[in-house]
Coordinates of C-alpha atoms and ligand atoms in Angstrom, one line a residue:
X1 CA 0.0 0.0 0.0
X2 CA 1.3 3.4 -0.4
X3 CA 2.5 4.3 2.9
X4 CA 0.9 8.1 2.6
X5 CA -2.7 6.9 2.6
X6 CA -2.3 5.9 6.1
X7 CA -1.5 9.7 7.0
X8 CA -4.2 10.7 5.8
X9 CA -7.0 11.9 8.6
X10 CA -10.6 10.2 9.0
X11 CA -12.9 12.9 6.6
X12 CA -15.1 15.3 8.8
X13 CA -18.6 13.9 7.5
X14 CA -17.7 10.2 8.7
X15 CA -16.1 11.5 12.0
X16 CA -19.5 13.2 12.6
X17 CA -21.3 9.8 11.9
X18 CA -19.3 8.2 14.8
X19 CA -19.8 10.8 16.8
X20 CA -23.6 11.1 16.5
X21 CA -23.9 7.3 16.6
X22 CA -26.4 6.2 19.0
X23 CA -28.0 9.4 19.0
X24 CA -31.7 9.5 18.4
X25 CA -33.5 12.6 18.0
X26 CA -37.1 12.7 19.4
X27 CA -39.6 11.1 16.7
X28 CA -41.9 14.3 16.6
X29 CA -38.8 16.3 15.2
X30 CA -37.7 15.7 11.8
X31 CA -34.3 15.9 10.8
X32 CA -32.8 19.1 9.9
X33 CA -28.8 18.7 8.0
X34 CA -27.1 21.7 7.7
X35 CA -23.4 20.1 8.3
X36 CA -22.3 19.8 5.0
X37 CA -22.2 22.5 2.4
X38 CA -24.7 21.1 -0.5
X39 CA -26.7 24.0 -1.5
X40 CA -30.4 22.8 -2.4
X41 CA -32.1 25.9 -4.0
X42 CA -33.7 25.0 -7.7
X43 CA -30.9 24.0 -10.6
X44 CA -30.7 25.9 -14.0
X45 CA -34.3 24.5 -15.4
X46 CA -32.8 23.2 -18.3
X47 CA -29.9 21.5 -16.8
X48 CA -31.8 17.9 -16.6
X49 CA -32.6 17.7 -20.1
X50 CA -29.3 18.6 -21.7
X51 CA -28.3 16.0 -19.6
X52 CA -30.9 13.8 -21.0
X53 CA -30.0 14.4 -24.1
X54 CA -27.1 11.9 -24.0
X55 CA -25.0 13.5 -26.4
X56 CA -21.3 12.3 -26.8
X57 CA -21.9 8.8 -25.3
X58 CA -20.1 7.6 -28.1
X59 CA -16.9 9.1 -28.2
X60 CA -14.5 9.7 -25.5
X61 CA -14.5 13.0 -24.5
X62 CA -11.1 14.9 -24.2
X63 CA -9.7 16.0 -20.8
X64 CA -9.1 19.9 -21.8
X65 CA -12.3 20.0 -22.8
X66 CA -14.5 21.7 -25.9
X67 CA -13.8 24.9 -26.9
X68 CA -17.3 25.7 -26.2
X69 CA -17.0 24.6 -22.6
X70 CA -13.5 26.5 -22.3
X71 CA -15.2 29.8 -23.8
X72 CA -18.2 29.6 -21.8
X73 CA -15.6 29.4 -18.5
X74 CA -13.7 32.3 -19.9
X75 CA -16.8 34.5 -20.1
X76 CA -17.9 33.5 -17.0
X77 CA -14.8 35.2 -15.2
X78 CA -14.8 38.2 -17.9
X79 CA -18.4 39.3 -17.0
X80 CA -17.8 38.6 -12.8
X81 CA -14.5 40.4 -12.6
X82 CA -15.1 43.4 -15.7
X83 CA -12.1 41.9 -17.6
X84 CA -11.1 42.9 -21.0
X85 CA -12.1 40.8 -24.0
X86 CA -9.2 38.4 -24.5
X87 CA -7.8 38.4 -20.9
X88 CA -8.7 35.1 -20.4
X89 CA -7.6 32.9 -23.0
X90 CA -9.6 30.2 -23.1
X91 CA -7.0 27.5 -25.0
X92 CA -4.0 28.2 -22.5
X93 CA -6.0 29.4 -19.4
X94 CA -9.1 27.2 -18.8
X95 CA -8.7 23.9 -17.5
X96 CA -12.5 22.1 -16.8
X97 CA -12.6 19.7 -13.9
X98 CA -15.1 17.4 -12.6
X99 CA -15.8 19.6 -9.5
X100 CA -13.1 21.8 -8.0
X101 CA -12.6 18.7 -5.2
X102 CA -10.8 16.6 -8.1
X103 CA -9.1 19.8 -9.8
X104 CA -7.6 20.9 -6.7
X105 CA -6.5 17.4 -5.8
X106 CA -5.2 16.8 -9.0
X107 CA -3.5 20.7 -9.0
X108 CA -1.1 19.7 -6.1
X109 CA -0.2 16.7 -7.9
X110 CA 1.2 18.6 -10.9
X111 CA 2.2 21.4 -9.4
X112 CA 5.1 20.3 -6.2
X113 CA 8.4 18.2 -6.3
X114 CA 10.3 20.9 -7.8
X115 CA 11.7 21.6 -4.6
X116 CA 13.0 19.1 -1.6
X117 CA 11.3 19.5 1.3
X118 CA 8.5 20.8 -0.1
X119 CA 5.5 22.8 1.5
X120 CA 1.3 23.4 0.8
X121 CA 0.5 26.7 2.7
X122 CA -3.0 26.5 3.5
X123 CA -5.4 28.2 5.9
X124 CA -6.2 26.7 9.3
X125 CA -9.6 25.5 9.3
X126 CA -9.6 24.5 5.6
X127 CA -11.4 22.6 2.8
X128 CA -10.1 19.2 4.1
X129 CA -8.7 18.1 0.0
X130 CA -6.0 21.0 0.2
X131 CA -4.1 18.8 3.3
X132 CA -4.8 15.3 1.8
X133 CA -3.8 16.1 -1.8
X134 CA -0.2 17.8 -0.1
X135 CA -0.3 14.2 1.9
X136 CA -0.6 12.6 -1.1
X137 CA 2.1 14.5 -3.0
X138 CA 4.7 13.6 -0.3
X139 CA 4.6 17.5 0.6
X140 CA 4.2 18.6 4.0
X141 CA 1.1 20.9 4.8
X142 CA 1.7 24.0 6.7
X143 CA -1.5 25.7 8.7
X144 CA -2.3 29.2 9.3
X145 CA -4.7 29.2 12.1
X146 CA -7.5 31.5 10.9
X147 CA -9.0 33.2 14.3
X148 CA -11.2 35.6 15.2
X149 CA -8.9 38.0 16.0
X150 CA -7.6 38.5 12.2
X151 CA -10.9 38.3 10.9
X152 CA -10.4 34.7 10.4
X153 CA -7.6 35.5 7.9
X154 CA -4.3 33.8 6.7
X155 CA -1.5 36.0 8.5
X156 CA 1.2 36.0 6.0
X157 CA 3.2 37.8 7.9
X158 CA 3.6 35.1 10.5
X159 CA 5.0 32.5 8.4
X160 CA 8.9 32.3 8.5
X161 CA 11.1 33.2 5.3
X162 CA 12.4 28.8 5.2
X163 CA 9.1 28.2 5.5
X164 CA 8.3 30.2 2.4
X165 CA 11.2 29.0 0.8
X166 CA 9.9 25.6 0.8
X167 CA 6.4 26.8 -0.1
X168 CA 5.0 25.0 -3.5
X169 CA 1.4 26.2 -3.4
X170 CA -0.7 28.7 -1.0
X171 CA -3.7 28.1 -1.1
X172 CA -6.0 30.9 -0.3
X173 CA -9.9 30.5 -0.1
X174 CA -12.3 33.5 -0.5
X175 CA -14.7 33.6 0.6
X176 CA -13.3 31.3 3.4
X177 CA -15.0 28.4 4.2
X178 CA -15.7 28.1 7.5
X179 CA -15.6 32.1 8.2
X180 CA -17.0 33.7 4.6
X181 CA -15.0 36.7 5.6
X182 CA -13.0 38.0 2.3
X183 CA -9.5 38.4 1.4
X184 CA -8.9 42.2 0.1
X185 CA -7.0 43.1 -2.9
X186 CA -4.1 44.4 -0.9
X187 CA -3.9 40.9 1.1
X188 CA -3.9 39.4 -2.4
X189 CA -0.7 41.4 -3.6
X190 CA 1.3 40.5 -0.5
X191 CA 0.9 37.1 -1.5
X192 CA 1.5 37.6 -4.9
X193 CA 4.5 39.3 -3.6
X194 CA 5.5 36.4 -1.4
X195 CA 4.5 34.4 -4.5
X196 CA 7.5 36.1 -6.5
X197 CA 10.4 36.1 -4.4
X198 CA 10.3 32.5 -3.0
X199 CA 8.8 30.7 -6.2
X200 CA 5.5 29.7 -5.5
X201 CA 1.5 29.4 -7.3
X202 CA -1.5 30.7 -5.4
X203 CA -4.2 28.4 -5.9
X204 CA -6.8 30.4 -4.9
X205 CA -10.5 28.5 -4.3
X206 CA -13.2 30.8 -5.3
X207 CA -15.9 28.5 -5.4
X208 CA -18.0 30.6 -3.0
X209 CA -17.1 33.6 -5.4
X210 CA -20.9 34.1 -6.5
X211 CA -22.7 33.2 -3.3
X212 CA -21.9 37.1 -1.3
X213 CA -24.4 39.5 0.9
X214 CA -26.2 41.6 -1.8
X215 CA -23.6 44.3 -3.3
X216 CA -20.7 43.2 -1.8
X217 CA -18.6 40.9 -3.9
X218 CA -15.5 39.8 -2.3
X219 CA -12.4 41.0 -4.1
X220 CA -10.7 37.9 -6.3
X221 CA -7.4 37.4 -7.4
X222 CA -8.6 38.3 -11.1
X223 CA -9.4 41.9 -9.4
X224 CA -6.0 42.5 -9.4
X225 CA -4.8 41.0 -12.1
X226 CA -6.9 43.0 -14.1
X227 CA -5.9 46.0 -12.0
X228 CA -2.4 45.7 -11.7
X229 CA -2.0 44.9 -15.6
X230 CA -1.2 41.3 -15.1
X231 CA -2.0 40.1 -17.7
X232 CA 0.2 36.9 -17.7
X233 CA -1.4 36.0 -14.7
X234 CA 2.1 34.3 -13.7
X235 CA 2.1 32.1 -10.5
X236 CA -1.6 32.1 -10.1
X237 CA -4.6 29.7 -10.6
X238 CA -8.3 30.3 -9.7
X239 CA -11.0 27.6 -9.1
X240 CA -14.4 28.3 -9.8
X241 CA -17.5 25.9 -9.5
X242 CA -20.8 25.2 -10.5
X243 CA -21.8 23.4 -7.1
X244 CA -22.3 26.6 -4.9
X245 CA -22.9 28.9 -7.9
X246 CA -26.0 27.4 -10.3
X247 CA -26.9 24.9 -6.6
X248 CA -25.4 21.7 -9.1
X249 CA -22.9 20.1 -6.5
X250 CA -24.4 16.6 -8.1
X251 CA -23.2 17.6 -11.4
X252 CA -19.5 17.4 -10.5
X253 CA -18.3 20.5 -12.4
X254 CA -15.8 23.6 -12.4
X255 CA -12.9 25.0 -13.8
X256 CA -9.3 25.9 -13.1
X257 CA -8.1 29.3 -14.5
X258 CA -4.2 29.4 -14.7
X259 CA -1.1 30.9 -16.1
X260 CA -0.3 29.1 -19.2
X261 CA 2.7 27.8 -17.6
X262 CA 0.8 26.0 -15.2
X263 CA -1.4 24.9 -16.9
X264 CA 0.7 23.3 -19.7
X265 CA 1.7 20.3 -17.2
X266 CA -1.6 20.3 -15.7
X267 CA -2.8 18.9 -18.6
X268 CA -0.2 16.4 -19.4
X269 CA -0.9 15.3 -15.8
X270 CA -4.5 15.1 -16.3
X271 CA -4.5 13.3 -19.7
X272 CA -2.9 10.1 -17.7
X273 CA -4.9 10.6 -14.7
X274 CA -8.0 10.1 -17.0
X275 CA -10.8 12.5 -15.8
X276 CA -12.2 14.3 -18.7
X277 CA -15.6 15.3 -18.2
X278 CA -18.3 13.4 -19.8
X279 CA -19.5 15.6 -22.9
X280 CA -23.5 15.6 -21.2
X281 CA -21.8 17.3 -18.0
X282 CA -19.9 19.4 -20.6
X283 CA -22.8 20.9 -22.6
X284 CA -25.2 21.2 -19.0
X285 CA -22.0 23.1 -17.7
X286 CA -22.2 25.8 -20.5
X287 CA -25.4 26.4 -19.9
X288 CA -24.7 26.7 -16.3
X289 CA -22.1 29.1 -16.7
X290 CA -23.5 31.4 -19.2
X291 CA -26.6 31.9 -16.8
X292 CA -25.8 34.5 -14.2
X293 CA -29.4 34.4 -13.1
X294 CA -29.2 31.4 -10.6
X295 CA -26.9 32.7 -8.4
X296 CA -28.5 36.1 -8.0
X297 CA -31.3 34.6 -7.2
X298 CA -29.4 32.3 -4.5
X299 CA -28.0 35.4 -3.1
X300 CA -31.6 36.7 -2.5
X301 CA -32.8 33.6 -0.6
X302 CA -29.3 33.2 1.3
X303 CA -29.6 37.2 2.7
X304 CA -33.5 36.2 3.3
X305 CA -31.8 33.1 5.4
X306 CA -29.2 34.9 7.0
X307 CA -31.7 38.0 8.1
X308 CA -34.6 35.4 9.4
X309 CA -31.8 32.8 11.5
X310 CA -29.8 35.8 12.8
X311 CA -33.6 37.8 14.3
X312 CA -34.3 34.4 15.9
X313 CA -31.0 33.8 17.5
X314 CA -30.1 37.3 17.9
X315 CA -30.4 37.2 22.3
X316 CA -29.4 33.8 22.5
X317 CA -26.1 32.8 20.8
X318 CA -23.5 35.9 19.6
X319 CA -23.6 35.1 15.8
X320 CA -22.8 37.1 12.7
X321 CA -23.6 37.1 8.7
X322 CA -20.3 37.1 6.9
X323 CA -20.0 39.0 4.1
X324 CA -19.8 35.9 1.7
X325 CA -20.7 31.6 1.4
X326 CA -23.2 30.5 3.2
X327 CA -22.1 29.3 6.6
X328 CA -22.4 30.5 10.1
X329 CA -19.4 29.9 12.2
X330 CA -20.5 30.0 15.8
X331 CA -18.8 29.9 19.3
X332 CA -20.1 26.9 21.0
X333 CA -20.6 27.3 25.0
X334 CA -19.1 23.7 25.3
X335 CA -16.6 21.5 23.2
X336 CA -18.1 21.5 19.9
X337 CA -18.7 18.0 19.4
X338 CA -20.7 17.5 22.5
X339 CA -22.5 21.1 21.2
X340 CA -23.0 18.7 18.0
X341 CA -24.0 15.5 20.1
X342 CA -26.3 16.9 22.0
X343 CA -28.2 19.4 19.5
X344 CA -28.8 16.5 17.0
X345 CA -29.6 14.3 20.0
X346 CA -32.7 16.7 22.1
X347 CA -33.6 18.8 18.5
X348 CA -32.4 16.8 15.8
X349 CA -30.5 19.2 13.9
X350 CA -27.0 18.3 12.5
X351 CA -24.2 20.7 12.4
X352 CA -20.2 19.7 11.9
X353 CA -17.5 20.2 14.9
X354 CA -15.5 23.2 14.3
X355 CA -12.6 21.3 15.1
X356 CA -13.4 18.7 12.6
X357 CA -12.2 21.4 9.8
X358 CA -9.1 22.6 11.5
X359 CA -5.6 20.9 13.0
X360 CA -4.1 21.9 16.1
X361 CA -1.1 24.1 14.9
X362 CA 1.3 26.4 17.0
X363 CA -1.0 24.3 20.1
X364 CA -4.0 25.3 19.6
X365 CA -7.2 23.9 16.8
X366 CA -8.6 27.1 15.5
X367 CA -12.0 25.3 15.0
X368 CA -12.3 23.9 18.8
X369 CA -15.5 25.2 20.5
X370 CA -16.9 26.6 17.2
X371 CA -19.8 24.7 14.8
X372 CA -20.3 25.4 11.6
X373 CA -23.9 25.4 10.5
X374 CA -25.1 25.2 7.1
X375 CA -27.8 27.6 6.1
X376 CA -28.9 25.0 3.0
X377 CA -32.4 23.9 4.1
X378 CA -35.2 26.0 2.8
X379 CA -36.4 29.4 4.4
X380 CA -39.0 27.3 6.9
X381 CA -36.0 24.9 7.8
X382 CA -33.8 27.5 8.9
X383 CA -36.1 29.4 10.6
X384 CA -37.1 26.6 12.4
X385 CA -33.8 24.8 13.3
X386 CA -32.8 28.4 14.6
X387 CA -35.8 28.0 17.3
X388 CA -34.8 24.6 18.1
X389 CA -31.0 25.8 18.5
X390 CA -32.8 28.7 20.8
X391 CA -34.8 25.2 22.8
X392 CA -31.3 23.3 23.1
X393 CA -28.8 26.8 24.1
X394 CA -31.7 27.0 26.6
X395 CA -31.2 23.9 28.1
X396 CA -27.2 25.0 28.5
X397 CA -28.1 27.5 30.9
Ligands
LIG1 C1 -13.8 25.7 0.1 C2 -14.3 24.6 -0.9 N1 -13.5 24.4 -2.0 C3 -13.9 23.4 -2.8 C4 -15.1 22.7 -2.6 C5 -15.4 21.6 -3.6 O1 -16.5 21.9 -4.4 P1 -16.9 21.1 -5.7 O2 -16.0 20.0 -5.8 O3 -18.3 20.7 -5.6 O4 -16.6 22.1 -6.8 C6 -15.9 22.9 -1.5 C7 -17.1 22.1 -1.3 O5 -17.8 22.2 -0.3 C8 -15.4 23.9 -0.6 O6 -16.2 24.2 0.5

């Protein structure tokens, strides 16, 4: 067996299922999940018959993708971040994936063993993939706790110059998942700086790009690009998604938008790892993308969310909206996972251990005592699992 799959950590969804094992909540209550980020407002409407449609089950499809599918992907980003026609280019820059999960695995893959000793900079809590692709890879991961005190951002600052020296790839996530708190542009050139003198890519994961508080989209790494003139986009890759955006995480589909230097052995590793995306997925994804309509309207139900969970809980439990995603991260009164135990347990509502997300690094975990609830269930559901979180804090004292 390869001897790096047993360093690999136990994935927060089945460490929740072992932790709520045994736990029945009362019969009257129905469940209510909002552990796990699968959005479930309405699709694209036409996304299940182009999908019916069958087309290309005769041919293998190719892994870069149609043209069609690669321009679609480059308009996407053109209209969300103003760029000029032609920034993008959409046959050296746009590299589909089946889901940003498999292009960010597959990303870390191609993209370290050019240097010994080799690091992944990542965020501390963080979208569990960025730490078991590194594992995979045979490069260490390196956490930047994320706390409250820096707005639950990376501190760049705080990382030591051998540490960046050995960096491979930061990953940045904006908005962050747990926090949805936003990078700005300046935090965005440091690490592009950073990026330059020790020889590093930024992957940054934008696939909460589109899901923001009404007005306020959170800065990407396009932004500057486009207003610091780099064109070249040199040492940078975005990954953008169709899960959060057009509510499709069944789909399994996204992009990668890179400098054509990355993305040249991208693709050479991707043709032998074998994941082209099937040419149905392919023709619902351009659909998907060229429709800007679905996530406006998920915006509008996720502020109507936010507004109607936040009155209820107001007095009871110090929460706030975050200016992007659609998560909550909360301060738990007791260890998060006997928060978790006991909430599913006495209301029947499921949300994930803060801790779950995070790694203890510098001697601390950044997620302990923290829960991050999912605001994916329908207006109703949320309004009512926020009374039933009221019933259980209640019972806290
Ligand atoms: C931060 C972050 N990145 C990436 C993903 C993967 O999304 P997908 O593979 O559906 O594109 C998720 C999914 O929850 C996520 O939260």
């Amino acid at each position: 067996m390869n001897p790096r799959i047993a360093k690999l950590r136990t994935y927060p969804f089945s460490r929740l299922a072992a932790r709520l094992e045994g736990a029945h909540p009362p019969p009257h209550l129905s469940p209510i999940n909002m552990h796990i980020g699968e959005p479930r407002h309405a699709p694209p409407a036409n996304i299940a018959k182009l999908l019916g449609q069958g087309n290309g089950l005769g041919s293998y499809p190719v892994s870069i993708g149609t043209p069609a599918l690669r321009h679609s992907c480059a308009q996407a980003l053109t209209r969300r971040y103003s760029l000029e026609a032609g920034f993008i280019n959409p046959d050296s820059m746009i590299v589909p994936v089946n889901g940003t999960r498999e292009g960010l695995f597959s990303f870390v893959q191609a993209t370290t063993g050019g240097k010994s000793d080799g690091v992944v900079v990542m965020p501390n809590p963080f979208y569990q993939i960025y730490e078991g692709a590194a594992i995979l890879a045979g490069v260490e991961p390196y956490y930047l706790n994320t706390v409250e005190e820096n707005n639950f951002l990376p501190n760049l600052t705080a990382v030591p110059d051998d540490v960046w020296a050995r960096c491979e790839v930061l990953f940045l996530c904006n908005p962050g998942n747990p926090s949805g708190t936003f990078l700005s542009l300046n935090d965005w050139r440091a690490a592009l700086v950073l990026a330059e003198r020790f020889d590093f890519v930024i992957a940054a994961d934008e696939c909460y790009a589109d899901i923001y508080r009404e007005g306020m989209p959170p800065p990407g790494l396009l932004d500057v690009c486009r207003e610091d003139n780099r064109a070249d986009f040199s040492r940078c890759a975005v990954f953008h998604s169709l899960s959060k955006r057009s509510n499709v995480p069944g789909l399994r589909s996204g992009f990668i938008a890179a400098d054509p230097q990355i993305v040249k052995p991208l693709r050479q590793y991707r043709d032998y790892h074998g994941c082209a995306m099937a040419q149905t997925v392919q023709d619902a994804s351009i659909s998907a993308w060229d429709d800007d309509t679905v996530p406006a309207e998920n915006r509008r139900i996720y502020d109507q969310k936010y507004a109607a969970f936040s009155a209820i809980l107001a007095d009871h439990w110090g929460i706030t909206t975050p200016p992007g995603a659609f998560y909550v991260w909360a301060k738990t009164p007791i260890d998060d996972r006997e928060f978790v135990r006991g909430l599913y347990a006495s209301q029947g509502v499921k949300l994930l251990p803060g801790q779950y997300l995070a790694r203890e690094a510098n001697g601390v975990n950044p997620g302990k005592n923290r829960v991050r609830v999912s605001l994916v269930p329908g207006l109703d559901e949320c309004t009512d699992a926020a009374h039933r979180i009221v019933s259980y804090l209640n019972t806290l004292g």
